[in-house]
PDB file of C-alpha atoms and ligand atoms in Angstrom:
ATOM      1  CA  MET A   1      83.722  85.907  94.077  1.00 89.00           C
ATOM      2  CA  VAL A   2      85.402  87.373  90.998  1.00 94.00           C
ATOM      3  CA  GLY A   3      83.121  86.633  88.027  1.00 96.00           C
ATOM      4  CA  CYS A   4      80.129  86.250  90.106  1.00 97.00           C
ATOM      5  CA  ARG A   5      77.128  88.775  89.962  1.00 98.00           C
ATOM      6  CA  ILE A   6      75.741  90.542  92.897  1.00 98.00           C
ATOM      7  CA  ASP A   7      72.066  89.440  92.960  1.00 97.00           C
ATOM      8  CA  ARG A   8      71.231  91.582  95.889  1.00 97.00           C
ATOM      9  CA  LEU A   9      72.946  93.518  98.624  1.00 97.00           C
ATOM     10  CA  ARG A  10      71.020  93.244 102.021  1.00 97.00           C
ATOM     11  CA  VAL A  11      71.864  95.665 104.718  1.00 97.00           C
ATOM     12  CA  HIS A  12      70.314  94.488 107.941  1.00 96.00           C
ATOM     13  CA  ASP A  13      71.749  97.243 110.159  1.00 95.00           C
ATOM     14  CA  ARG A  14      72.919 100.470 108.669  1.00 96.00           C
ATOM     15  CA  ARG A  15      74.480 101.659 111.928  1.00 96.00           C
ATOM     16  CA  LEU A  16      78.098 100.862 111.235  1.00 95.00           C
ATOM     17  CA  ARG A  17      80.931 103.232 112.024  1.00 96.00           C
ATOM     18  CA  TRP A  18      79.292 105.483 109.449  1.00 96.00           C
ATOM     19  CA  PRO A  19      75.671 104.840 108.318  1.00 97.00           C
ATOM     20  CA  VAL A  20      75.381 102.729 105.225  1.00 96.00           C
ATOM     21  CA  ASP A  21      74.066 104.881 102.329  1.00 96.00           C
ATOM     22  CA  PRO A  22      70.424 103.780 101.479  1.00 96.00           C
ATOM     23  CA  GLY A  23      71.192 104.072  97.816  1.00 95.00           C
ATOM     24  CA  MET A  24      73.802 101.438  97.786  1.00 97.00           C
ATOM     25  CA  GLU A  25      71.492  98.357  97.351  1.00 97.00           C
ATOM     26  CA  ALA A  26      70.153  99.708  93.951  1.00 97.00           C
ATOM     27  CA  ALA A  27      73.670 100.752  92.831  1.00 97.00           C
ATOM     28  CA  VAL A  28      75.136  97.410  93.118  1.00 97.00           C
ATOM     29  CA  ALA A  29      72.224  95.046  92.375  1.00 97.00           C
ATOM     30  CA  GLY A  30      72.897  92.917  89.232  1.00 97.00           C
ATOM     31  CA  GLN A  31      76.497  94.054  89.049  1.00 98.00           C
ATOM     32  CA  PRO A  32      79.189  91.541  88.094  1.00 98.00           C
ATOM     33  CA  ILE A  33      82.354  91.584  90.454  1.00 97.00           C
ATOM     34  CA  ARG A  34      85.193  92.196  88.068  1.00 98.00           C
ATOM     35  CA  ARG A  35      88.071  92.226  90.543  1.00 97.00           C
ATOM     36  CA  ALA A  36      88.695  92.107  94.250  1.00 96.00           C
ATOM     37  CA  GLY A  37      91.404  94.333  95.674  1.00 93.00           C
ATOM     38  CA  ARG A  38      92.711  96.123  98.821  1.00 92.00           C
ATOM     39  CA  ARG A  39      94.172  99.362  99.863  1.00 93.00           C
ATOM     40  CA  ALA A  40      95.506  99.510 103.335  1.00 90.00           C
ATOM     41  CA  LYS A  41      92.711  97.915 105.550  1.00 88.00           C
ATOM     42  CA  TYR A  42      90.095  98.796 102.980  1.00 95.00           C
ATOM     43  CA  LEU A  43      88.809  95.804 100.810  1.00 96.00           C
ATOM     44  CA  LEU A  44      87.655  96.705  97.404  1.00 97.00           C
ATOM     45  CA  LEU A  45      85.128  94.910  95.179  1.00 97.00           C
ATOM     46  CA  HIS A  46      85.061  96.412  91.767  1.00 98.00           C
ATOM     47  CA  THR A  47      82.048  96.335  89.569  1.00 97.00           C
ATOM     48  CA  ASP A  48      81.132  98.016  86.339  1.00 97.00           C
ATOM     49  CA  ALA A  49      79.076 100.571  88.158  1.00 97.00           C
ATOM     50  CA  GLY A  50      81.682 101.397  90.765  1.00 97.00           C
ATOM     51  CA  THR A  51      83.478  99.967  93.832  1.00 98.00           C
ATOM     52  CA  LEU A  52      82.386  98.673  97.175  1.00 98.00           C
ATOM     53  CA  ILE A  53      84.848  99.743  99.894  1.00 98.00           C
ATOM     54  CA  LEU A  54      84.677  97.754 102.996  1.00 98.00           C
ATOM     55  CA  HIS A  55      86.561  97.991 106.384  1.00 96.00           C
ATOM     56  CA  LEU A  56      86.322  95.318 108.946  1.00 94.00           C
ATOM     57  CA  GLY A  57      86.907  97.722 111.849  1.00 92.00           C
ATOM     58  CA  MET A  58      88.008  96.254 115.234  1.00 86.00           C
ATOM     59  CA  SER A  59      85.985  93.063 115.426  1.00 86.00           C
ATOM     60  CA  GLY A  60      84.507  92.525 111.938  1.00 93.00           C
ATOM     61  CA  SER A  61      84.795  89.449 109.770  1.00 92.00           C
ATOM     62  CA  LEU A  62      83.696  88.313 106.382  1.00 92.00           C
ATOM     63  CA  ARG A  63      82.545  84.755 105.562  1.00 93.00           C
ATOM     64  CA  VAL A  64      81.547  83.121 102.315  1.00 93.00           C
ATOM     65  CA  LEU A  65      78.490  81.021 103.070  1.00 95.00           C
ATOM     66  CA  PRO A  66      75.424  79.432 101.255  1.00 97.00           C
ATOM     67  CA  ALA A  67      72.918  82.299 101.011  1.00 95.00           C
ATOM     68  CA  SER A  68      70.484  80.135 102.994  1.00 96.00           C
ATOM     69  CA  THR A  69      72.584  80.044 106.109  1.00 97.00           C
ATOM     70  CA  PRO A  70      70.602  81.529 109.125  1.00 98.00           C
ATOM     71  CA  ARG A  71      71.954  84.779 110.273  1.00 97.00           C
ATOM     72  CA  ILE A  72      73.461  85.069 113.718  1.00 97.00           C
ATOM     73  CA  ALA A  73      73.936  87.967 116.083  1.00 97.00           C
ATOM     74  CA  HIS A  74      75.756  90.937 114.495  1.00 97.00           C
ATOM     75  CA  ASP A  75      75.428  89.641 110.915  1.00 97.00           C
ATOM     76  CA  HIS A  76      74.837  93.173 109.403  1.00 97.00           C
ATOM     77  CA  VAL A  77      75.300  92.873 105.610  1.00 98.00           C
ATOM     78  CA  ASP A  78      74.780  90.208 102.972  1.00 98.00           C
ATOM     79  CA  ILE A  79      76.282  90.521  99.493  1.00 98.00           C
ATOM     80  CA  GLU A  80      74.345  87.748  97.766  1.00 98.00           C
ATOM     81  CA  LEU A  81      75.868  86.351  94.625  1.00 97.00           C
ATOM     82  CA  ASP A  82      74.382  84.399  91.721  1.00 97.00           C
ATOM     83  CA  SER A  83      76.525  81.425  92.737  1.00 97.00           C
ATOM     84  CA  GLY A  84      74.069  80.868  95.578  1.00 97.00           C
ATOM     85  CA  GLN A  85      76.625  82.108  98.126  1.00 97.00           C
ATOM     86  CA  THR A  86      76.603  85.120 100.233  1.00 97.00           C
ATOM     87  CA  LEU A  87      79.548  87.200 101.470  1.00 96.00           C
ATOM     88  CA  ARG A  88      78.332  88.020 105.019  1.00 97.00           C
ATOM     89  CA  PHE A  89      79.771  90.782 107.151  1.00 97.00           C
ATOM     90  CA  ASN A  90      79.554  90.132 110.981  1.00 96.00           C
ATOM     91  CA  ASP A  91      80.836  92.911 113.368  1.00 95.00           C
ATOM     92  CA  PRO A  92      79.867  92.926 117.065  1.00 94.00           C
ATOM     93  CA  ARG A  93      81.286  96.289 117.767  1.00 93.00           C
ATOM     94  CA  ARG A  94      80.158  97.971 114.421  1.00 95.00           C
ATOM     95  CA  PHE A  95      83.371  99.810 113.869  1.00 95.00           C
ATOM     96  CA  GLY A  96      83.414  98.500 110.436  1.00 96.00           C
ATOM     97  CA  SER A  97      82.238 100.413 107.442  1.00 97.00           C
ATOM     98  CA  LEU A  98      80.692 100.015 103.997  1.00 97.00           C
ATOM     99  CA  PHE A  99      80.859 102.520 101.139  1.00 97.00           C
ATOM    100  CA  PHE A 100      80.130 102.554  97.527  1.00 97.00           C
ATOM    101  CA  THR A 101      81.819 104.924  94.954  1.00 97.00           C
ATOM    102  CA  ALA A 102      81.175 105.307  91.138  1.00 97.00           C
ATOM    103  CA  ASP A 103      84.394 107.126  90.819  1.00 97.00           C
ATOM    104  CA  ASP A 104      88.029 105.916  90.937  1.00 96.00           C
ATOM    105  CA  PRO A 105      88.287 104.408  94.583  1.00 96.00           C
ATOM    106  CA  ALA A 106      91.826 105.891  94.854  1.00 93.00           C
ATOM    107  CA  SER A 107      90.341 109.348  94.988  1.00 96.00           C
ATOM    108  CA  HIS A 108      87.838 108.458  97.711  1.00 96.00           C
ATOM    109  CA  PRO A 109      88.327 110.650 100.859  1.00 95.00           C
ATOM    110  CA  LEU A 110      89.149 107.589 102.941  1.00 92.00           C
ATOM    111  CA  LEU A 111      91.809 106.272 100.383  1.00 94.00           C
ATOM    112  CA  LYS A 112      93.395 109.382  98.724  1.00 91.00           C
ATOM    113  CA  SER A 113      95.911 110.283 101.448  1.00 89.00           C
ATOM    114  CA  LEU A 114      97.123 106.783 102.337  1.00 91.00           C
ATOM    115  CA  ALA A 115     100.840 106.135 102.273  1.00 94.00           C
ATOM    116  CA  PRO A 116     102.532 103.563 100.063  1.00 94.00           C
ATOM    117  CA  GLU A 117     101.530  99.883 100.182  1.00 95.00           C
ATOM    118  CA  PRO A 118     104.515  97.774 101.573  1.00 96.00           C
ATOM    119  CA  LEU A 119     104.165  95.100  98.819  1.00 94.00           C
ATOM    120  CA  GLU A 120     104.256  97.400  95.980  1.00 94.00           C
ATOM    121  CA  PRO A 121     107.409  98.328  94.113  1.00 94.00           C
ATOM    122  CA  ASP A 122     107.392 102.050  95.248  1.00 92.00           C
ATOM    123  CA  PHE A 123     107.985 100.894  98.679  1.00 96.00           C
ATOM    124  CA  ASP A 124     111.670  99.973  98.858  1.00 97.00           C
ATOM    125  CA  GLY A 125     115.035 100.764 100.703  1.00 98.00           C
ATOM    126  CA  ALA A 126     115.346 103.998  98.913  1.00 98.00           C
ATOM    127  CA  TYR A 127     111.836 105.148 100.126  1.00 98.00           C
ATOM    128  CA  LEU A 128     112.533 104.022 103.722  1.00 98.00           C
ATOM    129  CA  TRP A 129     116.039 105.841 103.573  1.00 98.00           C
ATOM    130  CA  LYS A 130     114.242 109.169 102.423  1.00 98.00           C
ATOM    131  CA  ILE A 131     111.577 109.072 105.092  1.00 97.00           C
ATOM    132  CA  THR A 132     113.991 108.121 108.022  1.00 98.00           C
ATOM    133  CA  ARG A 133     116.558 110.878 107.385  1.00 97.00           C
ATOM    134  CA  ARG A 134     115.108 113.656 109.521  1.00 95.00           C
ATOM    135  CA  ARG A 135     113.117 111.525 111.968  1.00 97.00           C
ATOM    136  CA  SER A 136     114.389 110.663 115.340  1.00 97.00           C
ATOM    137  CA  VAL A 137     111.463 108.517 116.359  1.00 97.00           C
ATOM    138  CA  ALA A 138     112.179 104.844 117.021  1.00 98.00           C
ATOM    139  CA  ILE A 139     112.300 102.809 113.740  1.00 98.00           C
ATOM    140  CA  LYS A 140     109.445 100.480 114.948  1.00 98.00           C
ATOM    141  CA  GLN A 141     107.166 103.400 115.505  1.00 97.00           C
ATOM    142  CA  LEU A 142     108.128 104.908 112.331  1.00 97.00           C
ATOM    143  CA  ILE A 143     107.191 101.742 110.228  1.00 97.00           C
ATOM    144  CA  MET A 144     103.916 101.462 112.119  1.00 95.00           C
ATOM    145  CA  ASN A 145     103.006 105.091 111.280  1.00 94.00           C
ATOM    146  CA  SER A 146     100.285 104.822 108.548  1.00 86.00           C
ATOM    147  CA  ARG A 147     101.043 108.182 107.225  1.00 90.00           C
ATOM    148  CA  LEU A 148     104.426 106.771 106.125  1.00 95.00           C
ATOM    149  CA  VAL A 149     103.628 103.234 105.194  1.00 94.00           C
ATOM    150  CA  VAL A 150     100.353 101.313 105.601  1.00 93.00           C
ATOM    151  CA  GLY A 151      99.666  97.817 106.788  1.00 87.00           C
ATOM    152  CA  VAL A 152     102.572  97.240 109.162  1.00 93.00           C
ATOM    153  CA  GLY A 153     100.860  96.459 112.385  1.00 91.00           C
ATOM    154  CA  ASN A 154     102.393  95.626 115.760  1.00 93.00           C
ATOM    155  CA  ILE A 155     102.932  91.951 115.028  1.00 93.00           C
ATOM    156  CA  TYR A 156     104.619  92.434 111.742  1.00 94.00           C
ATOM    157  CA  ALA A 157     106.724  95.442 112.870  1.00 97.00           C
ATOM    158  CA  SER A 158     108.380  93.311 115.549  1.00 97.00           C
ATOM    159  CA  GLU A 159     108.770  90.370 113.176  1.00 97.00           C
ATOM    160  CA  ALA A 160     110.235  92.470 110.324  1.00 98.00           C
ATOM    161  CA  LEU A 161     112.686  94.170 112.578  1.00 98.00           C
ATOM    162  CA  PHE A 162     113.825  90.765 113.776  1.00 98.00           C
ATOM    163  CA  ARG A 163     114.393  89.557 110.323  1.00 98.00           C
ATOM    164  CA  ALA A 164     116.281  92.723 109.263  1.00 98.00           C
ATOM    165  CA  ARG A 165     118.435  92.341 112.515  1.00 98.00           C
ATOM    166  CA  ILE A 166     117.627  95.904 113.576  1.00 98.00           C
ATOM    167  CA  ARG A 167     116.802  96.872 117.227  1.00 98.00           C
ATOM    168  CA  PRO A 168     113.288  98.337 117.480  1.00 98.00           C
ATOM    169  CA  ARG A 169     114.487 101.235 119.625  1.00 98.00           C
ATOM    170  CA  ARG A 170     116.873 102.554 117.051  1.00 98.00           C
ATOM    171  CA  ARG A 171     116.396 106.139 115.978  1.00 98.00           C
ATOM    172  CA  ALA A 172     114.972 106.031 112.459  1.00 98.00           C
ATOM    173  CA  ARG A 173     117.719 108.471 111.207  1.00 98.00           C
ATOM    174  CA  SER A 174     120.480 106.226 112.496  1.00 98.00           C
ATOM    175  CA  LEU A 175     119.768 103.552 109.942  1.00 98.00           C
ATOM    176  CA  LYS A 176     122.176 102.983 107.224  1.00 98.00           C
ATOM    177  CA  LEU A 177     121.081 102.585 103.603  1.00 98.00           C
ATOM    178  CA  GLN A 178     121.915  99.026 103.669  1.00 98.00           C
ATOM    179  CA  GLU A 179     119.691  98.581 106.771  1.00 98.00           C
ATOM    180  CA  CYS A 180     116.921 100.365 105.079  1.00 98.00           C
ATOM    181  CA  VAL A 181     117.144  97.931 102.156  1.00 98.00           C
ATOM    182  CA  ARG A 182     117.198  95.081 104.473  1.00 98.00           C
ATOM    183  CA  LEU A 183     114.222  96.326 106.468  1.00 98.00           C
ATOM    184  CA  ALA A 184     112.100  97.018 103.378  1.00 98.00           C
ATOM    185  CA  ARG A 185     112.814  93.511 102.222  1.00 98.00           C
ATOM    186  CA  ALA A 186     112.003  92.013 105.590  1.00 98.00           C
ATOM    187  CA  ILE A 187     108.644  93.877 105.779  1.00 98.00           C
ATOM    188  CA  LYS A 188     107.671  92.510 102.278  1.00 97.00           C
ATOM    189  CA  THR A 189     108.864  88.931 103.340  1.00 96.00           C
ATOM    190  CA  THR A 190     107.009  89.037 106.644  1.00 95.00           C
ATOM    191  CA  LEU A 191     103.742  90.281 105.204  1.00 94.00           C
ATOM    192  CA  SER A 192     103.905  87.958 102.117  1.00 93.00           C
ATOM    193  CA  LEU A 193     104.457  84.895 104.296  1.00 92.00           C
ATOM    194  CA  ALA A 194     101.733  86.004 106.778  1.00 90.00           C
ATOM    195  CA  VAL A 195      99.171  86.422 103.797  1.00 86.00           C
ATOM    196  CA  LYS A 196     100.102  83.011 102.466  1.00 87.00           C
ATOM    197  CA  VAL A 197      99.158  81.198 105.630  1.00 83.00           C
ATOM    198  CA  GLY A 198      95.990  83.210 106.326  1.00 78.00           C
ATOM    199  CA  GLY A 199      97.259  85.907 108.917  1.00 77.00           C
ATOM    200  CA  THR A 200      97.956  85.642 112.484  1.00 73.00           C
ATOM    201  CA  THR A 201      95.217  84.484 114.895  1.00 70.00           C
ATOM    202  CA  LEU A 202      96.004  85.582 118.421  1.00 67.00           C
ATOM    203  CA  ARG A 203      92.419  86.006 119.696  1.00 65.00           C
ATOM    204  CA  ASP A 204      89.335  86.351 117.507  1.00 65.00           C
ATOM    205  CA  TYR A 205      90.655  86.785 113.928  1.00 67.00           C
ATOM    206  CA  VAL A 206      89.233  84.222 111.368  1.00 69.00           C
ATOM    207  CA  GLY A 207      89.744  84.049 107.457  1.00 72.00           C
ATOM    208  CA  ALA A 208      86.738  83.950 104.937  1.00 69.00           C
ATOM    209  CA  ASP A 209      86.463  80.239 105.472  1.00 75.00           C
ATOM    210  CA  GLY A 210      86.087  80.529 109.162  1.00 74.00           C
ATOM    211  CA  ASN A 211      89.492  79.118 109.854  1.00 76.00           C
ATOM    212  CA  PRO A 212      92.176  80.896 111.918  1.00 76.00           C
ATOM    213  CA  GLY A 213      95.479  82.153 110.388  1.00 75.00           C
ATOM    214  CA  TYR A 214      98.572  80.036 110.961  1.00 74.00           C
ATOM    215  CA  PHE A 215     101.305  82.697 110.930  1.00 78.00           C
ATOM    216  CA  ARG A 216     101.453  82.431 114.713  1.00 78.00           C
ATOM    217  CA  GLN A 217     103.396  79.244 114.609  1.00 78.00           C
ATOM    218  CA  LYS A 218     106.013  81.077 112.427  1.00 84.00           C
ATOM    219  CA  LEU A 219     106.464  84.070 114.744  1.00 92.00           C
ATOM    220  CA  TYR A 220     110.111  84.649 115.684  1.00 95.00           C
ATOM    221  CA  VAL A 221     109.643  87.082 118.586  1.00 96.00           C
ATOM    222  CA  TYR A 222     106.077  88.324 118.911  1.00 94.00           C
ATOM    223  CA  GLU A 223     104.454  87.157 122.180  1.00 92.00           C
ATOM    224  CA  ARG A 224     107.485  85.055 122.837  1.00 95.00           C
ATOM    225  CA  ALA A 225     109.014  86.837 125.745  1.00 97.00           C
ATOM    226  CA  GLY A 226     111.397  84.740 127.850  1.00 97.00           C
ATOM    227  CA  LYS A 227     111.208  81.936 125.254  1.00 97.00           C
ATOM    228  CA  PRO A 228     114.437  81.041 123.376  1.00 97.00           C
ATOM    229  CA  CYS A 229     115.187  82.898 120.238  1.00 97.00           C
ATOM    230  CA  ARG A 230     114.623  80.644 117.349  1.00 96.00           C
ATOM    231  CA  VAL A 231     117.899  81.639 115.865  1.00 97.00           C
ATOM    232  CA  CYS A 232     120.292  82.021 118.736  1.00 98.00           C
ATOM    233  CA  ARG A 233     118.453  80.547 121.823  1.00 97.00           C
ATOM    234  CA  HIS A 234     118.945  83.655 123.836  1.00 98.00           C
ATOM    235  CA  PRO A 235     115.682  84.667 125.743  1.00 98.00           C
ATOM    236  CA  VAL A 236     113.346  86.929 123.650  1.00 98.00           C
ATOM    237  CA  ARG A 237     112.889  90.216 125.335  1.00 98.00           C
ATOM    238  CA  GLN A 238     109.776  92.550 125.635  1.00 98.00           C
ATOM    239  CA  PHE A 239     109.234  96.180 126.366  1.00 97.00           C
ATOM    240  CA  THR A 240     106.454  98.755 125.804  1.00 97.00           C
ATOM    241  CA  GLN A 241     106.874 101.239 123.069  1.00 94.00           C
ATOM    242  CA  GLY A 242     104.175 103.799 122.319  1.00 90.00           C
ATOM    243  CA  GLN A 243     101.790 101.863 124.418  1.00 92.00           C
ATOM    244  CA  ARG A 244     102.410  98.666 122.343  1.00 94.00           C
ATOM    245  CA  SER A 245     104.305  95.605 123.279  1.00 96.00           C
ATOM    246  CA  THR A 246     107.545  95.184 121.338  1.00 97.00           C
ATOM    247  CA  TYR A 247     109.536  91.847 121.267  1.00 97.00           C
ATOM    248  CA  TRP A 248     113.062  91.543 120.075  1.00 98.00           C
ATOM    249  CA  CYS A 249     116.293  89.602 120.581  1.00 98.00           C
ATOM    250  CA  ALA A 250     119.240  91.597 122.009  1.00 97.00           C
ATOM    251  CA  HIS A 251     121.705  89.052 120.481  1.00 98.00           C
ATOM    252  CA  CYS A 252     120.348  88.973 116.919  1.00 98.00           C
ATOM    253  CA  GLN A 253     119.380  92.615 116.538  1.00 98.00           C
ATOM    254  CA  GLN A 254     121.804  95.569 116.339  1.00 95.00           C
TER     255      GLN A 254
HETATM  256 ZN1  LIG B 301     118.417  85.812 118.722  1.00 85.49          ZN
END
């Protein structure tokens, strides 16, 4: 998409999580897309006039299609490009959202208070060390707290703790500096690998090409309860933590 121009933005249904601003079509028409980015779960399309901020919500997906492709149910937005293709947003539950800002998107109310990105250099062992010192919450819940670090969801929290060989129930403040370093690295490795293979499809997630993500085949512990650990062959264990399923290996993780 980068380098393409937005011929036309078509909003077929404005009733997303927040109503789509009726001024948006005029604001982005004719704008070239200079850069695509992301902050937490917000996808950013940067143009000369400003930035489109898109969130997939619970059930949203984006597909790149020939613009002539007939719409199906729940196709709410088309970003039609001069390449003849359209970026089409489908969202059955309509928890997704679309905003446009002419200002620096980092100062947008939805983005300005977000915690560090795990793949950026400011997220490292020293940062984890600092935020864990006074917190007795379980380490898995801490790394999933989006006020402290964004983008580590339930799957990747279990997987990163396995790679770092740290038990998910450990109190955050009990982690040693070396463990914080290991965990920060494990989070980066886990997320980078998952991105590389297109994410993790468990139920309905699809990528922009309509294909599933293939990280599921690479999971060490997530949704593998009772199956042999891929490292030590002991059965993977499961328990519930903060209403979410946690998977871990009692032999590999300390
Ligand atoms: Zn194991």
